CSV table of C-alpha atoms in Angstrom, one decimal:
chain,number,residue,atom,x,y,z
A,24,ASP,CA,3.3,18.3,-2.4
A,25,GLN,CA,4.5,16.3,-5.3
A,26,GLN,CA,7.7,14.5,-4.5
A,27,VAL,CA,8.3,13.0,-7.9
A,28,LYS,CA,7.7,15.3,-10.9
A,29,GLN,CA,7.5,14.6,-14.6
A,30,ASN,CA,7.0,18.0,-16.1
A,31,SER,CA,6.4,16.8,-19.7
A,32,PRO,CA,2.9,15.3,-20.0
A,33,SER,CA,3.8,14.2,-23.5
A,34,LEU,CA,6.7,13.8,-25.9
A,35,SER,CA,6.8,13.1,-29.6
A,36,VAL,CA,9.9,11.5,-31.2
A,37,GLN,CA,10.7,10.2,-34.6
A,38,GLU,CA,11.3,6.5,-35.0
A,39,GLY,CA,15.0,5.7,-34.8
A,40,ARG,CA,15.9,8.8,-32.9
A,41,ILE,CA,16.7,9.1,-29.2
A,42,SER,CA,13.8,9.6,-26.7
A,43,ILE,CA,14.8,11.4,-23.4
A,44,LEU,CA,12.3,11.4,-20.6
A,45,ASN,CA,13.0,13.5,-17.5
A,46,CYS,CA,12.1,13.2,-13.9
A,47,ASP,CA,12.9,15.4,-10.8
A,48,TYR,CA,12.4,14.5,-7.1
A,49,THR,CA,12.5,16.5,-3.9
A,50,ASN,CA,12.8,13.9,-1.1
A,51,SER,CA,16.4,13.4,-0.1
A,52,MET,CA,15.5,10.1,1.5
A,53,PHE,CA,14.9,8.5,-1.9
A,54,ASP,CA,17.7,6.1,-2.8
A,55,TYR,CA,16.2,3.8,-5.4
A,56,PHE,CA,14.6,5.0,-8.7
A,57,LEU,CA,12.6,3.1,-11.3
A,58,TRP,CA,11.0,3.6,-14.6
A,59,TYR,CA,7.8,1.9,-15.6
A,60,LYS,CA,6.1,1.6,-18.9
A,61,LYS,CA,2.3,1.5,-19.2
A,62,TYR,CA,0.0,0.7,-22.0
A,63,PRO,CA,-3.7,1.7,-21.8
A,64,ALA,CA,-5.9,-0.5,-19.7
A,65,GLU,CA,-2.9,-2.5,-18.5
A,66,GLY,CA,-0.8,-2.5,-15.3
A,67,PRO,CA,2.6,-0.8,-15.4
A,68,THR,CA,5.6,-3.0,-16.2
A,69,PHE,CA,9.0,-2.5,-14.8
A,70,LEU,CA,11.5,-1.2,-17.2
A,71,ILE,CA,14.8,-0.3,-15.5
A,72,SER,CA,16.0,0.9,-12.1
A,73,ILE,CA,19.0,2.6,-10.6
A,74,SER,CA,20.3,2.8,-7.0
A,75,SER,CA,21.6,6.0,-5.6
A,76,ILE,CA,25.1,4.6,-5.4
A,77,LYS,CA,25.3,4.7,-9.2
A,78,ASP,CA,24.9,7.4,-11.8
A,79,LYS,CA,24.1,5.2,-14.8
A,80,ASN,CA,22.4,1.9,-15.6
A,81,GLU,CA,22.1,0.4,-19.0
A,82,ASP,CA,19.9,-2.4,-20.3
A,83,GLY,CA,19.8,-2.8,-24.1
A,84,ARG,CA,18.2,0.3,-25.7
A,85,PHE,CA,17.4,1.8,-22.3
A,86,THR,CA,19.7,3.8,-20.1
A,87,VAL,CA,18.8,5.6,-16.9
A,88,PHE,CA,21.0,8.5,-15.6
A,89,LEU,CA,20.9,9.8,-12.1
A,90,ASN,CA,22.2,13.2,-11.0
A,91,LYS,CA,21.9,13.2,-7.2
A,92,SER,CA,23.1,16.7,-6.6
A,93,ALA,CA,20.4,18.0,-9.0
A,94,LYS,CA,17.8,15.4,-7.8
A,95,HIS,CA,17.2,14.6,-11.4
A,96,LEU,CA,17.0,11.4,-13.4
A,97,SER,CA,16.4,10.7,-17.1
A,98,LEU,CA,15.6,7.7,-19.2
A,99,HIS,CA,17.2,7.5,-22.7
A,100,ILE,CA,15.7,5.1,-25.3
A,101,VAL,CA,18.0,4.6,-28.4
A,102,PRO,CA,16.9,3.9,-31.0
A,103,SER,CA,13.2,4.6,-30.4
A,104,GLN,CA,10.7,2.1,-31.9
A,105,PRO,CA,7.0,2.2,-32.5
A,106,GLY,CA,6.4,-0.3,-29.7
A,107,ASP,CA,7.9,2.2,-27.3
A,108,SER,CA,4.8,4.4,-27.6
A,109,ALA,CA,3.3,4.3,-24.1
A,110,VAL,CA,3.1,6.2,-20.8
A,111,TYR,CA,6.3,6.2,-18.8
A,112,PHE,CA,6.2,6.6,-15.1
A,113,CYS,CA,9.2,7.6,-13.0
A,114,ALA,CA,9.1,6.2,-9.4
A,115,ALA,CA,11.2,6.5,-6.3
A,116,SER,CA,11.6,4.7,-3.0
A,117,SER,CA,13.5,4.8,0.2
A,118,VAL,CA,14.8,1.2,0.3
A,119,SER,CA,17.1,2.0,3.2
A,120,GLY,CA,14.1,3.0,5.1
A,121,GLY,CA,12.5,-0.4,4.5
A,122,GLY,CA,10.6,0.4,1.4
A,123,ALA,CA,7.4,-1.0,2.8
A,124,ASP,CA,5.4,2.1,1.9
A,125,GLY,CA,5.8,1.4,-1.8
A,126,LEU,CA,6.9,3.7,-4.6
A,127,THR,CA,6.1,7.3,-5.1
A,128,PHE,CA,5.2,7.9,-8.8
A,129,GLY,CA,5.3,10.9,-11.1
A,130,LYS,CA,2.3,11.8,-13.2
A,131,GLY,CA,3.8,10.1,-16.3
A,132,THR,CA,4.9,11.2,-19.7
A,133,HIS,CA,3.1,9.9,-22.8
A,134,LEU,CA,5.8,9.0,-25.3
A,135,ILE,CA,4.6,8.9,-29.0
A,136,ILE,CA,7.0,7.5,-31.6
A,137,GLN,CA,6.3,8.9,-35.0
A,138,PRO,CA,7.0,6.6,-38.0
B,10,SER,CA,7.2,-17.9,-11.0
B,11,GLN,CA,5.2,-15.3,-9.2
B,12,THR,CA,1.9,-14.0,-10.6
B,13,ILE,CA,-0.6,-11.4,-9.5
B,14,HIS,CA,-4.3,-11.3,-10.5
B,15,GLN,CA,-7.0,-8.8,-9.8
B,16,TRP,CA,-10.7,-8.8,-10.7
B,17,PRO,CA,-13.0,-7.7,-12.0
B,18,ALA,CA,-11.3,-6.1,-14.9
B,19,THR,CA,-14.1,-3.7,-15.5
B,20,LEU,CA,-16.9,-2.5,-13.2
B,21,VAL,CA,-19.7,0.1,-13.7
B,22,GLN,CA,-21.5,0.9,-10.5
B,23,PRO,CA,-24.1,3.5,-9.4
B,24,VAL,CA,-23.3,6.2,-6.9
B,25,GLY,CA,-24.0,4.8,-3.4
B,26,SER,CA,-23.4,1.2,-4.2
B,27,PRO,CA,-20.8,-1.0,-2.5
B,28,LEU,CA,-17.5,-2.0,-4.1
B,29,SER,CA,-15.2,-5.0,-3.7
B,30,LEU,CA,-12.0,-5.5,-5.8
B,31,GLU,CA,-9.9,-8.6,-5.1
B,32,CYS,CA,-6.3,-9.3,-5.7
B,33,THR,CA,-4.3,-12.5,-5.2
B,34,VAL,CA,-0.6,-13.2,-5.5
B,35,GLU,CA,0.8,-16.6,-6.3
B,36,GLY,CA,4.3,-18.0,-6.1
B,37,THR,CA,5.6,-16.0,-3.2
B,38,SER,CA,5.2,-15.7,0.6
B,39,ASN,CA,4.9,-12.7,2.9
B,40,PRO,CA,4.7,-10.2,0.1
B,41,ASN,CA,4.1,-6.5,0.7
B,42,LEU,CA,0.8,-5.7,-1.0
B,43,TYR,CA,-0.4,-2.4,-2.4
B,44,TRP,CA,-3.5,-0.7,-3.9
B,45,TYR,CA,-2.8,2.2,-6.3
B,46,ARG,CA,-5.3,4.3,-8.2
B,47,GLN,CA,-4.7,6.1,-11.5
B,48,ALA,CA,-7.1,8.9,-12.0
B,49,ALA,CA,-7.2,11.0,-15.1
B,50,GLY,CA,-4.1,13.3,-15.3
B,51,ARG,CA,-3.0,12.3,-11.8
B,52,GLY,CA,-0.4,9.6,-12.1
B,53,LEU,CA,-0.4,6.6,-9.7
B,54,GLN,CA,-1.5,7.4,-6.2
B,55,LEU,CA,-0.9,5.0,-3.4
B,56,LEU,CA,-4.1,4.2,-1.5
B,57,PHE,CA,-3.2,1.4,0.9
B,58,TYR,CA,-0.3,-0.9,1.7
B,59,SER,CA,0.1,-4.0,3.8
B,60,VAL,CA,3.1,-5.8,5.3
B,61,GLY,CA,1.2,-8.7,6.7
B,62,ILE,CA,-2.2,-10.3,7.4
B,63,GLY,CA,-4.5,-7.8,9.0
B,64,GLN,CA,-2.0,-5.0,8.8
B,65,ILE,CA,-3.2,-2.1,6.7
B,66,SER,CA,-1.8,1.4,6.3
B,67,SER,CA,-3.7,4.1,4.6
B,68,GLU,CA,-2.0,6.8,2.7
B,69,VAL,CA,-4.8,9.2,2.0
B,70,PRO,CA,-8.2,9.8,3.7
B,71,GLN,CA,-10.9,8.5,1.5
B,72,ASN,CA,-14.1,6.7,0.9
B,73,LEU,CA,-12.3,3.3,0.5
B,74,SER,CA,-11.0,0.6,2.8
B,75,ALA,CA,-8.7,-2.3,2.4
B,76,SER,CA,-8.3,-5.7,4.1
B,77,ARG,CA,-5.8,-8.6,4.0
B,78,PRO,CA,-7.6,-11.7,5.2
B,79,GLN,CA,-4.9,-14.0,4.0
B,80,ASP,CA,-1.2,-13.7,3.3
B,81,ARG,CA,-1.6,-13.4,-0.5
B,82,GLN,CA,-5.0,-11.8,-0.7
B,83,PHE,CA,-5.7,-8.1,-0.7
B,84,ILE,CA,-9.2,-6.6,-1.0
B,85,LEU,CA,-10.3,-3.0,-1.7
B,86,SER,CA,-13.8,-2.1,-0.6
B,87,SER,CA,-16.3,0.7,-0.2
B,88,LYS,CA,-19.7,0.8,1.4
B,89,LYS,CA,-21.0,3.7,-0.7
B,90,LEU,CA,-19.2,4.7,-3.9
B,91,LEU,CA,-18.8,8.4,-4.9
B,92,LEU,CA,-18.4,9.7,-8.4
B,93,SER,CA,-14.8,10.7,-7.5
B,94,ASP,CA,-14.0,7.0,-6.9
B,95,SER,CA,-13.9,6.4,-10.6
B,96,GLY,CA,-10.5,5.4,-11.9
B,97,PHE,CA,-8.1,2.6,-12.8
B,98,TYR,CA,-7.2,0.6,-9.7
B,99,LEU,CA,-4.0,-1.4,-9.6
B,100,CYS,CA,-2.9,-4.0,-7.1
B,101,ALA,CA,0.8,-4.6,-6.7
B,102,TRP,CA,3.2,-6.7,-4.7
B,103,SER,CA,6.9,-6.5,-3.7
B,104,VAL,CA,9.5,-8.6,-1.9
B,105,ARG,CA,10.2,-7.1,1.5
B,106,GLY,CA,13.2,-4.8,1.5
B,107,VAL,CA,13.3,-4.5,-2.3
B,108,GLY,CA,12.0,-1.4,-4.1
B,109,GLU,CA,10.5,-2.9,-7.3
B,110,LEU,CA,6.7,-3.4,-7.5
B,111,PHE,CA,4.9,-5.9,-9.7
B,112,PHE,CA,1.5,-4.8,-10.8
B,113,GLY,CA,-1.7,-6.6,-11.7
B,114,GLU,CA,-3.7,-6.1,-14.8
B,115,GLY,CA,-5.8,-3.3,-13.3
B,116,SER,CA,-9.5,-2.8,-12.7
B,117,ARG,CA,-11.4,0.0,-14.4
B,118,LEU,CA,-14.1,1.4,-12.1
B,119,THR,CA,-16.7,3.8,-13.5
B,120,VAL,CA,-19.2,5.3,-11.0
B,121,LEU,CA,-22.3,6.8,-12.6
Protein backbone atom coordinates (compact mmCIF):
# COMPACT_ATOMS: atom_id res chain seq x y z
CA ASP A 1 0.00 0.00 0.00
CA GLN A 2 1.55 3.25 -1.15
CA GLN A 3 1.28 5.85 1.61
CA VAL A 4 2.78 8.71 -0.40
CA LYS A 5 1.65 9.11 -3.99
CA GLN A 6 2.96 11.24 -6.80
CA ASN A 7 0.57 10.51 -9.64
CA SER A 8 2.46 12.38 -12.34
CA PRO A 9 5.59 10.48 -13.43
CA SER A 10 6.68 13.46 -15.51
CA LEU A 11 5.91 17.12 -16.05
CA SER A 12 7.09 19.46 -18.78
CA VAL A 13 7.09 23.22 -18.15
CA GLN A 14 8.38 26.14 -20.16
CA GLU A 15 11.26 28.13 -18.73
CA GLY A 16 10.03 31.13 -16.75
CA ARG A 17 6.62 29.65 -16.04
CA ILE A 18 5.37 28.08 -12.83
CA SER A 19 5.98 24.39 -12.09
CA ILE A 20 3.47 22.70 -9.80
CA LEU A 21 4.26 19.25 -8.46
CA ASN A 22 1.61 17.39 -6.52
CA CYS A 23 1.67 14.78 -3.79
CA ASP A 24 -1.02 12.92 -1.84
CA TYR A 25 -0.67 10.88 1.33
CA THR A 26 -2.89 8.44 3.18
CA ASN A 27 -1.32 8.06 6.63
CA SER A 28 -2.91 10.45 9.15
CA MET A 29 0.12 10.05 11.44
CA PHE A 30 2.37 11.95 9.04
CA ASP A 31 3.13 15.38 10.45
CA TYR A 32 6.23 16.45 8.57
CA PHE A 33 6.56 16.69 4.82
CA LEU A 34 9.57 17.27 2.62
CA TRP A 35 10.54 17.69 -0.99
CA TYR A 36 13.80 16.35 -2.37
CA LYS A 37 15.45 17.00 -5.70
CA LYS A 38 17.48 14.32 -7.43
CA TYR A 39 19.78 14.38 -10.43
CA PRO A 40 20.74 11.11 -12.19
CA ALA A 41 23.40 9.04 -10.41
CA GLU A 42 23.39 11.35 -7.38
CA GLY A 43 21.81 11.21 -3.95
CA PRO A 44 18.66 13.27 -3.33
CA THR A 45 19.16 16.72 -1.87
CA PHE A 46 16.75 18.37 0.52
CA LEU A 47 14.76 21.21 -0.98
CA ILE A 48 12.06 22.39 1.39
CA SER A 49 9.86 21.06 4.19
CA ILE A 50 6.66 21.86 6.01
CA SER A 51 5.28 20.90 9.38
CA SER A 52 1.65 19.93 9.74
CA ILE A 53 1.03 22.98 11.92
CA LYS A 54 1.56 25.18 8.85
CA ASP A 55 -0.16 25.37 5.50
CA LYS A 56 2.55 27.17 3.59
CA ASN A 57 6.32 27.48 3.61
CA GLU A 58 8.34 29.60 1.24
CA ASP A 59 12.03 29.62 0.39
CA GLY A 60 13.05 31.78 -2.55
CA ARG A 61 11.53 30.40 -5.74
CA PHE A 62 10.13 27.36 -3.91
CA THR A 63 6.86 27.25 -2.00
CA VAL A 64 5.23 24.20 -0.45
CA PHE A 65 1.51 24.17 0.32
CA LEU A 66 -0.14 21.68 2.68
CA ASN A 67 -3.84 20.87 2.74
CA LYS A 68 -4.27 18.54 5.71
CA SER A 69 -7.97 17.91 5.24
CA ALA A 70 -7.33 16.73 1.68
CA LYS A 71 -4.05 15.02 2.63
CA HIS A 72 -2.43 16.85 -0.24
CA LEU A 73 0.69 18.92 -0.68
CA SER A 74 2.19 20.69 -3.62
CA LEU A 75 5.50 22.27 -4.57
CA HIS A 76 5.48 25.47 -6.61
CA ILE A 77 8.59 26.64 -8.44
CA VAL A 78 8.43 30.20 -9.78
CA PRO A 79 9.98 31.04 -12.15
CA SER A 80 11.15 27.68 -13.47
CA GLN A 81 14.76 27.51 -14.64
CA PRO A 82 16.65 24.94 -16.74
CA GLY A 83 18.62 23.81 -13.67
CA ASP A 84 15.34 22.78 -12.06
CA SER A 85 15.10 19.82 -14.44
CA ALA A 86 15.38 16.82 -12.14
CA VAL A 87 13.30 14.18 -10.38
CA TYR A 88 11.39 15.55 -7.40
CA PHE A 89 10.44 13.27 -4.54
CA CYS A 90 7.76 13.99 -2.00
CA ALA A 91 8.41 12.48 1.43
CA ALA A 92 6.59 12.24 4.75
CA SER A 93 7.40 11.35 8.31
CA SER A 94 5.80 11.02 11.72
CA VAL A 95 8.19 13.18 13.74
CA SER A 96 5.88 13.13 16.74
CA GLY A 97 6.25 9.36 16.64
CA GLY A 98 10.02 9.68 16.90
CA GLY A 99 10.80 9.66 13.21
CA ALA A 100 13.44 6.97 13.63
CA ASP A 101 11.97 4.88 10.84
CA GLY A 102 12.93 7.47 8.27
CA LEU A 103 10.91 9.00 5.49
CA THR A 104 8.29 7.46 3.26
CA PHE A 105 8.84 8.56 -0.32
CA GLY A 106 6.64 8.86 -3.35
CA LYS A 107 7.78 7.47 -6.69
CA GLY A 108 8.94 10.85 -7.91
CA THR A 109 8.01 13.27 -10.68
CA HIS A 110 10.47 13.99 -13.47
CA LEU A 111 10.33 17.73 -14.10
CA ILE A 112 11.57 18.89 -17.50
CA ILE A 113 12.05 22.59 -18.07
CA GLN A 114 11.78 23.48 -21.75
CA PRO A 115 13.84 26.46 -23.01
CA SER B 1 30.08 20.25 9.12
CA GLN B 2 28.58 16.83 8.62
CA THR B 3 29.40 14.68 5.62
CA ILE B 4 28.33 11.26 4.45
CA HIS B 5 30.23 8.99 2.11
CA GLN B 6 29.36 5.66 0.59
CA TRP B 7 31.33 3.33 -1.64
CA PRO B 8 31.82 1.88 -4.10
CA ALA B 9 30.02 4.26 -6.44
CA THR B 10 29.54 1.60 -9.10
CA LEU B 11 29.52 -2.16 -8.85
CA VAL B 12 28.87 -4.91 -11.40
CA GLN B 13 28.49 -8.33 -9.83
CA PRO B 14 27.47 -11.78 -11.09
CA VAL B 15 24.40 -13.52 -9.71
CA GLY B 16 25.28 -15.50 -6.59
CA SER B 17 28.25 -13.36 -5.61
CA PRO B 18 28.48 -11.50 -2.26
CA LEU B 19 27.95 -7.80 -1.73
CA SER B 20 29.28 -5.22 0.67
CA LEU B 21 28.42 -1.52 0.48
CA GLU B 22 29.84 0.79 3.11
CA CYS B 23 28.70 4.12 4.43
CA THR B 24 30.31 6.44 6.94
CA VAL B 25 29.14 9.70 8.47
CA GLU B 26 31.45 12.38 9.79
CA GLY B 27 30.86 15.39 11.98
CA THR B 28 27.99 14.07 14.08
CA SER B 29 27.39 11.56 16.86
CA ASN B 30 24.59 9.05 17.45
CA PRO B 31 22.94 9.56 14.07
CA ASN B 32 20.05 7.49 12.81
CA LEU B 33 21.30 5.64 9.72
CA TYR B 34 19.36 4.34 6.75
CA TRP B 35 19.71 2.27 3.60
CA TYR B 36 17.31 3.05 0.74
CA ARG B 37 17.08 1.54 -2.72
CA GLN B 38 15.85 3.24 -5.87
CA ALA B 39 14.74 0.63 -8.39
CA ALA B 40 13.51 1.62 -11.83
CA GLY B 41 10.07 3.23 -11.60
CA ARG B 42 9.70 2.49 -7.91
CA GLY B 43 10.83 5.55 -6.04
CA LEU B 44 12.90 5.31 -2.88
CA GLN B 45 12.28 2.22 -0.78
CA LEU B 46 13.52 2.02 2.80
CA LEU B 47 15.47 -1.20 3.37
CA PHE B 48 17.02 -0.84 6.83
CA TYR B 49 17.40 1.71 9.57
CA SER B 50 19.46 1.85 12.72
CA VAL B 51 19.17 3.98 15.85
CA GLY B 52 22.39 2.73 17.43
CA ILE B 53 25.34 0.36 17.25
CA GLY B 54 24.16 -3.17 16.60
CA GLN B 55 20.51 -2.10 16.33
CA ILE B 56 19.07 -2.86 12.90
CA SER B 57 15.45 -2.73 11.79
CA SER B 58 14.41 -4.25 8.50
CA GLU B 59 11.51 -2.79 6.55
CA VAL B 60 11.10 -5.41 3.87
CA PRO B 61 11.97 -9.10 3.65
CA GLN B 62 14.77 -9.53 1.20
CA ASN B 63 18.07 -11.00 0.24
CA LEU B 64 20.04 -8.28 1.98
CA SER B 65 21.28 -7.60 5.50
CA ALA B 66 22.71 -4.59 7.31
CA SER B 67 25.13 -4.07 10.15
CA ARG B 68 26.30 -1.13 12.25
CA PRO B 69 29.63 -2.08 13.79
CA GLN B 70 30.45 1.49 14.81
CA ASP B 71 28.39 4.58 15.63
CA ARG B 72 28.95 6.23 12.26
CA GLN B 73 29.38 3.20 10.01
CA PHE B 74 26.59 1.37 8.22
CA ILE B 75 27.15 -1.65 5.98
CA LEU B 76 24.79 -3.29 3.49
CA SER B 77 25.56 -6.91 2.64
CA SER B 78 24.38 -9.95 0.78
CA LYS B 79 25.75 -13.48 0.72
CA LYS B 80 24.33 -14.28 -2.72
CA LEU B 81 23.09 -11.58 -5.06
CA LEU B 82 19.96 -11.96 -7.17
CA LEU B 83 19.17 -10.21 -10.44
CA SER B 84 16.40 -8.32 -8.61
CA ASP B 85 18.99 -6.75 -6.28
CA SER B 86 20.10 -4.42 -9.08
CA GLY B 87 19.41 -0.78 -8.30
CA PHE B 88 20.72 2.46 -6.91
CA TYR B 89 21.47 2.18 -3.20
CA LEU B 90 21.48 5.23 -0.98
CA CYS B 91 22.78 5.63 2.53
CA ALA B 92 21.34 8.45 4.64
CA TRP B 93 21.55 9.86 8.13
CA SER B 94 19.41 12.04 10.34
CA VAL B 95 19.55 13.76 13.68
CA ARG B 96 17.38 11.95 16.19
CA GLY B 97 13.91 13.42 16.46
CA VAL B 98 14.27 15.45 13.29
CA GLY B 99 12.60 14.39 10.05
CA GLU B 100 15.12 15.54 7.47
CA LEU B 101 17.45 12.95 5.91
CA PHE B 102 20.83 13.66 4.38
CA PHE B 103 21.84 11.32 1.61
CA GLY B 104 25.13 10.00 0.34
CA GLU B 105 26.16 9.98 -3.30
CA GLY B 106 24.65 6.58 -4.00
CA SER B 107 25.99 3.23 -5.25
CA ARG B 108 24.88 1.78 -8.57
CA LEU B 109 24.68 -2.02 -8.38
CA THR B 110 24.19 -4.08 -11.50
CA VAL B 111 23.74 -7.82 -11.07
CA LEU B 112 24.32 -9.84 -14.24
